[in-house]
PDB file of C-alpha atoms in Angstrom:
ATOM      1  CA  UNK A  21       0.000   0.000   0.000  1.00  0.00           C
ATOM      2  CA  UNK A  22       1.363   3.905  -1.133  1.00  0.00           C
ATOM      3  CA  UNK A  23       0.574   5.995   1.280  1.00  0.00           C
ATOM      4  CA  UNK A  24       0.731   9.611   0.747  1.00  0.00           C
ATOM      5  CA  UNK A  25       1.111  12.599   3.492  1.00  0.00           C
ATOM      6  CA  UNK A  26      -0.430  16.216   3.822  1.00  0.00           C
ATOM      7  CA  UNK A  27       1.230  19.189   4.692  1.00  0.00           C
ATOM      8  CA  UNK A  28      -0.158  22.348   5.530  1.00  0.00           C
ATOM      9  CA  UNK A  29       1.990  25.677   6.801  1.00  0.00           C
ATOM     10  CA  UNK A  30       0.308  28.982   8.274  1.00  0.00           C
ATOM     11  CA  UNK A  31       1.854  31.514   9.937  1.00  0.00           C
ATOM     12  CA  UNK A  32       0.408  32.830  13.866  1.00  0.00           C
ATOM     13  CA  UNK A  33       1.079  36.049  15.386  1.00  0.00           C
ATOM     14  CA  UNK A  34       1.269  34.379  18.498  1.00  0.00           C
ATOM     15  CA  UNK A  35       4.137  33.173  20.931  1.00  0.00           C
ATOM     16  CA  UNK A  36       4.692  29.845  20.452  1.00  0.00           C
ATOM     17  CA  UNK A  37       3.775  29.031  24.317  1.00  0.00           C
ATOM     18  CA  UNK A  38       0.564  30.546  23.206  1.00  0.00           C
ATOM     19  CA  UNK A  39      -0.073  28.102  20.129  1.00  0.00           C
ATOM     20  CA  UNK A  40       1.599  25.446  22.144  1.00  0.00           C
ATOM     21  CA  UNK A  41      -1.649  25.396  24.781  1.00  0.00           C
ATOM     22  CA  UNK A  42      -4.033  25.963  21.891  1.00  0.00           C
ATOM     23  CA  UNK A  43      -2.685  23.153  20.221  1.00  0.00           C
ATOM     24  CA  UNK A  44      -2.891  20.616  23.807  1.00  0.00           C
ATOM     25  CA  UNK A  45      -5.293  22.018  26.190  1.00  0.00           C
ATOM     26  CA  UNK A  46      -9.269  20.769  25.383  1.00  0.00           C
ATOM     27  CA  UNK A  47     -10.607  24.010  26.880  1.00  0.00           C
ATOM     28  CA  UNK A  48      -9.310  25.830  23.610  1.00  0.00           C
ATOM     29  CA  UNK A  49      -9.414  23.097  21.387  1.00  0.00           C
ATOM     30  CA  UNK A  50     -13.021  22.904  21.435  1.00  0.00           C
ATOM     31  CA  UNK A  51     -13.158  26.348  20.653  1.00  0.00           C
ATOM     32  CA  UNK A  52     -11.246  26.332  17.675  1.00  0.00           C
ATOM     33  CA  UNK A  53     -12.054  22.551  16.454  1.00  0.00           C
ATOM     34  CA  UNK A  54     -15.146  22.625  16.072  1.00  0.00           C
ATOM     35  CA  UNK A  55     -16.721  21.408  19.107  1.00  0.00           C
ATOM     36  CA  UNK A  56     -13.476  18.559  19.648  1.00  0.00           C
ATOM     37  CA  UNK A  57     -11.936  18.588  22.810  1.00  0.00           C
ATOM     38  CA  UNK A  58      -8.780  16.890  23.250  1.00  0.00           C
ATOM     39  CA  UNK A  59      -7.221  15.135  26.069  1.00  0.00           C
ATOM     40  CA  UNK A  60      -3.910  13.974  27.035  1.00  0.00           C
ATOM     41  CA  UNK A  61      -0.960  13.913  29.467  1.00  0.00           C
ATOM     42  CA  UNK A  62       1.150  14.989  26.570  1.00  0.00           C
ATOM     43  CA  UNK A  63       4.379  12.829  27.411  1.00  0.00           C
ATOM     44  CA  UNK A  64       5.596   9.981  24.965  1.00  0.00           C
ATOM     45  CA  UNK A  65       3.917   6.829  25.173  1.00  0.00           C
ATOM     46  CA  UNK A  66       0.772   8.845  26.491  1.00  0.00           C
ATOM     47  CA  UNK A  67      -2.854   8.113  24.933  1.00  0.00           C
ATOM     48  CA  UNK A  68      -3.957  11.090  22.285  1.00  0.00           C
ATOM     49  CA  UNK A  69      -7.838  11.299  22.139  1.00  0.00           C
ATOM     50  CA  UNK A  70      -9.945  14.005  20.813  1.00  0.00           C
ATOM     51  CA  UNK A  71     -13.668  14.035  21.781  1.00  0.00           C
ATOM     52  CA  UNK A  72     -16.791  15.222  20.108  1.00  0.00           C
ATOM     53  CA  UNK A  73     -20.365  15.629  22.618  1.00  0.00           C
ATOM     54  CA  UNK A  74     -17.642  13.329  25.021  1.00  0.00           C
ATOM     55  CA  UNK A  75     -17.670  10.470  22.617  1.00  0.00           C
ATOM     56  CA  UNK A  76     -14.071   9.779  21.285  1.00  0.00           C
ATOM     57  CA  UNK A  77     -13.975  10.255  17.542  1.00  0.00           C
ATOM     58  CA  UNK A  78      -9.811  10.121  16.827  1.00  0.00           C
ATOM     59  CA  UNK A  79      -7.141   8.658  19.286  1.00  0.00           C
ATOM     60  CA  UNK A  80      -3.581   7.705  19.093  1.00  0.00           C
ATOM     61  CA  UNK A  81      -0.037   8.014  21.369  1.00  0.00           C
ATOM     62  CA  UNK A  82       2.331  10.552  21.630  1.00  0.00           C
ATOM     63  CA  UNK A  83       5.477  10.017  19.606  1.00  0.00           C
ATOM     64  CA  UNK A  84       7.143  12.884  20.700  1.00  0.00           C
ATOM     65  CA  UNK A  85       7.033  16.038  23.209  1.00  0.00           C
ATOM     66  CA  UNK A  86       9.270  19.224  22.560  1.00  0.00           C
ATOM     67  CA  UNK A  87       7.324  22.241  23.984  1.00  0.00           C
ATOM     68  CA  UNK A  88       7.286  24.617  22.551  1.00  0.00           C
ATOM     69  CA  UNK A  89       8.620  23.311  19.343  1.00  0.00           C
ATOM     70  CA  UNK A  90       7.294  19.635  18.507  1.00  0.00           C
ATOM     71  CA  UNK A  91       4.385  17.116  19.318  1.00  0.00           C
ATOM     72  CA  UNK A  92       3.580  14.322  16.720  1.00  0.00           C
ATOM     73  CA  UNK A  93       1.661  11.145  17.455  1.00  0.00           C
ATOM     74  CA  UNK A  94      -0.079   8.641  15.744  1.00  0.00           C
ATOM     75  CA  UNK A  95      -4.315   9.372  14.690  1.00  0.00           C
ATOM     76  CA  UNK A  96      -6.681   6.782  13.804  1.00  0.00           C
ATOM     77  CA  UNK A  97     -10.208   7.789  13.036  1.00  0.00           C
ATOM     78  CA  UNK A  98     -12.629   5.806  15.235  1.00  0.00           C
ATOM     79  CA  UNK A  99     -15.080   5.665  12.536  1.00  0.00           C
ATOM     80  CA  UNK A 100     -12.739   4.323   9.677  1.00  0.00           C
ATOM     81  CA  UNK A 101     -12.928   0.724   8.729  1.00  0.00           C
ATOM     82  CA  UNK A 102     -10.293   0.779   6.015  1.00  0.00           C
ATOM     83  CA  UNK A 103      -7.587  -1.652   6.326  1.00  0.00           C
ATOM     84  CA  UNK A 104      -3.981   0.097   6.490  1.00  0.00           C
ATOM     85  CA  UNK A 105      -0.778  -1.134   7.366  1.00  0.00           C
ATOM     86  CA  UNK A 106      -0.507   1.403  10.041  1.00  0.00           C
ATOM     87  CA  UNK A 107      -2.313   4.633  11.884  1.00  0.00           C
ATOM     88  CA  UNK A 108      -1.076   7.912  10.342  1.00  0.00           C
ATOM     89  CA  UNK A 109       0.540  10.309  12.309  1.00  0.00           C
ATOM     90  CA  UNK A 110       0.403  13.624  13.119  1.00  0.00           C
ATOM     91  CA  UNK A 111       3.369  16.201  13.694  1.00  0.00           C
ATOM     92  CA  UNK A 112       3.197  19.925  14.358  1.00  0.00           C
ATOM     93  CA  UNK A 113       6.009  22.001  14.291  1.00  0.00           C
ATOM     94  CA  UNK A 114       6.081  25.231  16.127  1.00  0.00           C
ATOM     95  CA  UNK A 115       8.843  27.892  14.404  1.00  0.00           C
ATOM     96  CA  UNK A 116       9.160  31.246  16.061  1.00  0.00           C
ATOM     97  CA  UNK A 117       9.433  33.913  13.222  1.00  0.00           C
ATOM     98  CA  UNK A 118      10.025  36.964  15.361  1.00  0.00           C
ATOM     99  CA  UNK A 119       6.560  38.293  16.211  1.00  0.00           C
ATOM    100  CA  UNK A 120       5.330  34.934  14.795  1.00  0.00           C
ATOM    101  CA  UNK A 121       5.116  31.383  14.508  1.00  0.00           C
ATOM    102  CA  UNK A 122       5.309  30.042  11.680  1.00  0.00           C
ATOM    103  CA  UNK A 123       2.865  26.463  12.068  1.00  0.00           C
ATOM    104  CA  UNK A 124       4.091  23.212  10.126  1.00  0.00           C
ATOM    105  CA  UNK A 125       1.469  20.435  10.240  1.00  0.00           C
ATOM    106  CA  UNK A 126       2.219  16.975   8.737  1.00  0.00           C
ATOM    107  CA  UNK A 127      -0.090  13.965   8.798  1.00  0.00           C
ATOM    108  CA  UNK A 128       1.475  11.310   7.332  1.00  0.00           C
ATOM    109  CA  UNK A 129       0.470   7.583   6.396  1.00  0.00           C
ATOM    110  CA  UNK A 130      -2.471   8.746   3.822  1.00  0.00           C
ATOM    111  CA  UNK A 131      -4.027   6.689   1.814  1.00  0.00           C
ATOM    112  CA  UNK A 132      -5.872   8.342  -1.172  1.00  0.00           C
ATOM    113  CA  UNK A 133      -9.325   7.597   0.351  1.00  0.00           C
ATOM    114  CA  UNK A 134      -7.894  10.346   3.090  1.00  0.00           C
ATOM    115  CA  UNK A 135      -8.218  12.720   0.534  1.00  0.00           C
ATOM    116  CA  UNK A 136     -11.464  13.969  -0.919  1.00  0.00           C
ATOM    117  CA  UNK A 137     -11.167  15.967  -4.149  1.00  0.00           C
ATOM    118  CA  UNK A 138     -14.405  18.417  -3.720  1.00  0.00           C
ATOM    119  CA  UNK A 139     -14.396  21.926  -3.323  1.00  0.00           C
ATOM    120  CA  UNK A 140     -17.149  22.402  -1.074  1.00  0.00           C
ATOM    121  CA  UNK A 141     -16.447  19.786   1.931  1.00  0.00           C
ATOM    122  CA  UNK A 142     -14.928  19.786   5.190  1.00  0.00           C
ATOM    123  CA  UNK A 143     -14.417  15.612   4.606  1.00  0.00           C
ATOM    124  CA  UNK A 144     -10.738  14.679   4.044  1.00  0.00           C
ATOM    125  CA  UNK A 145      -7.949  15.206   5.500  1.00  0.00           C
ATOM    126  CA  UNK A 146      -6.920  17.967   2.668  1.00  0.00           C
ATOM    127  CA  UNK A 147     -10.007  19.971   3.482  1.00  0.00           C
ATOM    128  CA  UNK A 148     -10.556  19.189   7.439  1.00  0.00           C
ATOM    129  CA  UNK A 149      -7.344  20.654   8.701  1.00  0.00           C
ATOM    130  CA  UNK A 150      -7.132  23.508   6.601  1.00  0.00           C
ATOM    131  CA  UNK A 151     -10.476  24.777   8.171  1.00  0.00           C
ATOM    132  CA  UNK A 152      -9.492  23.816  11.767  1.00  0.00           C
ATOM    133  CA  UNK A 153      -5.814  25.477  11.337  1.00  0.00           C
ATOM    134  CA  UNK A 154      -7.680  28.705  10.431  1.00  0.00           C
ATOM    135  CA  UNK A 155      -9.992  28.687  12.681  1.00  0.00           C
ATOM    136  CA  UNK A 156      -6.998  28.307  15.247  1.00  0.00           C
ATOM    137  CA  UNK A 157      -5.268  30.911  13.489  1.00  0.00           C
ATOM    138  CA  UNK A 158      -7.809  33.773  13.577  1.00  0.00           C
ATOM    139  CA  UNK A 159      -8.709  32.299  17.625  1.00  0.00           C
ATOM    140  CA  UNK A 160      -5.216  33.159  18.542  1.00  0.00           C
ATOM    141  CA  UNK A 161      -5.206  36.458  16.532  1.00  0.00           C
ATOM    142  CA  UNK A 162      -8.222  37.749  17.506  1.00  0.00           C
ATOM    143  CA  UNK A 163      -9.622  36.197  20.406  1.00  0.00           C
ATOM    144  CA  UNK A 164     -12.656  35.348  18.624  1.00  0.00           C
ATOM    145  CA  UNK A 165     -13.128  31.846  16.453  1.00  0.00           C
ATOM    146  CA  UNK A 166     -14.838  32.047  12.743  1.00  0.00           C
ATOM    147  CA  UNK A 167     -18.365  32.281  12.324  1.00  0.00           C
ATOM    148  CA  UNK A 168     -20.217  29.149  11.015  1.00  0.00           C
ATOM    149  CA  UNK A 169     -19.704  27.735   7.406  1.00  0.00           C
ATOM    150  CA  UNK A 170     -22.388  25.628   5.838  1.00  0.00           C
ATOM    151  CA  UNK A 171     -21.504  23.919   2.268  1.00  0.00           C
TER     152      UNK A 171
END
């Protein structure tokens, strides 16, 4: 099986202590995400699970735990019943840029079904995290999260 990864960059102004927490604490994740809280301790080997109406939707383990810089771990979606060699995984790289940080997400081990090829969709991976990393963006930036889109 190929699989395939998705990158997305963005630049924050923000301190990257500040994106750091929005990034692991649920309080502001569910502001910014959509409604999905996520919980962990946030130390290697530690369970990853993000939460929608307190049902878990996504879960994996923390790979790694640099704060401020680095946190990857792995992400299976509860819901997904294709067969894959292994769960994809999730890294976020925090770069300060001066009065910014410039925001490097990878999630890797894609398969093409991850990726839906419609304009007007949050599904996929390609068109999910775009939407959440904005939403995060202009949170940070403004106080204040996006109003609601309906496709």
């Amino acid at each position: 099986m190929d699989t395939r990864s998705f990158v997305y960059v963005t630049y924050i102004a923000a301190t990257p202590e500040n994106l750091w927490q929005a990034l692991t604490d649920g309080d502001l994740t569910e502001k910014y995400f959509f409604g999905t809280r996520v919980e962990s301790e946030w130390t290697v080997g530690s369970a990853v699970n993000y939460l929608r109406g307190g049902e878990v939707t996504d879960y994996g383990e923390v790979l790694a735990s640099d704060a401020p810089r680095q946190l990857s771990f792995t992400w299976t979606y509860k819901g997904d019943n294709t067969p894959r060699n292994s769960p994809g995984v999730v890294t976020f790289e925090l770069q300060p840029m001066g009065p910014v940080v410039k925001l490097i997400l990878r999630h890797e081990n894609l398969l093409d079904s991850d990726f839906v090829d419609e304009e007007r969709t949050f599904e996929g991976y390609n068109n999910g995290w775009p939407a959440i990393l904005s939403n995060l963006k202009t949170f940070l930036e403004t106080g204040e999260t996006m109003p609601p889109i309906s496709l």
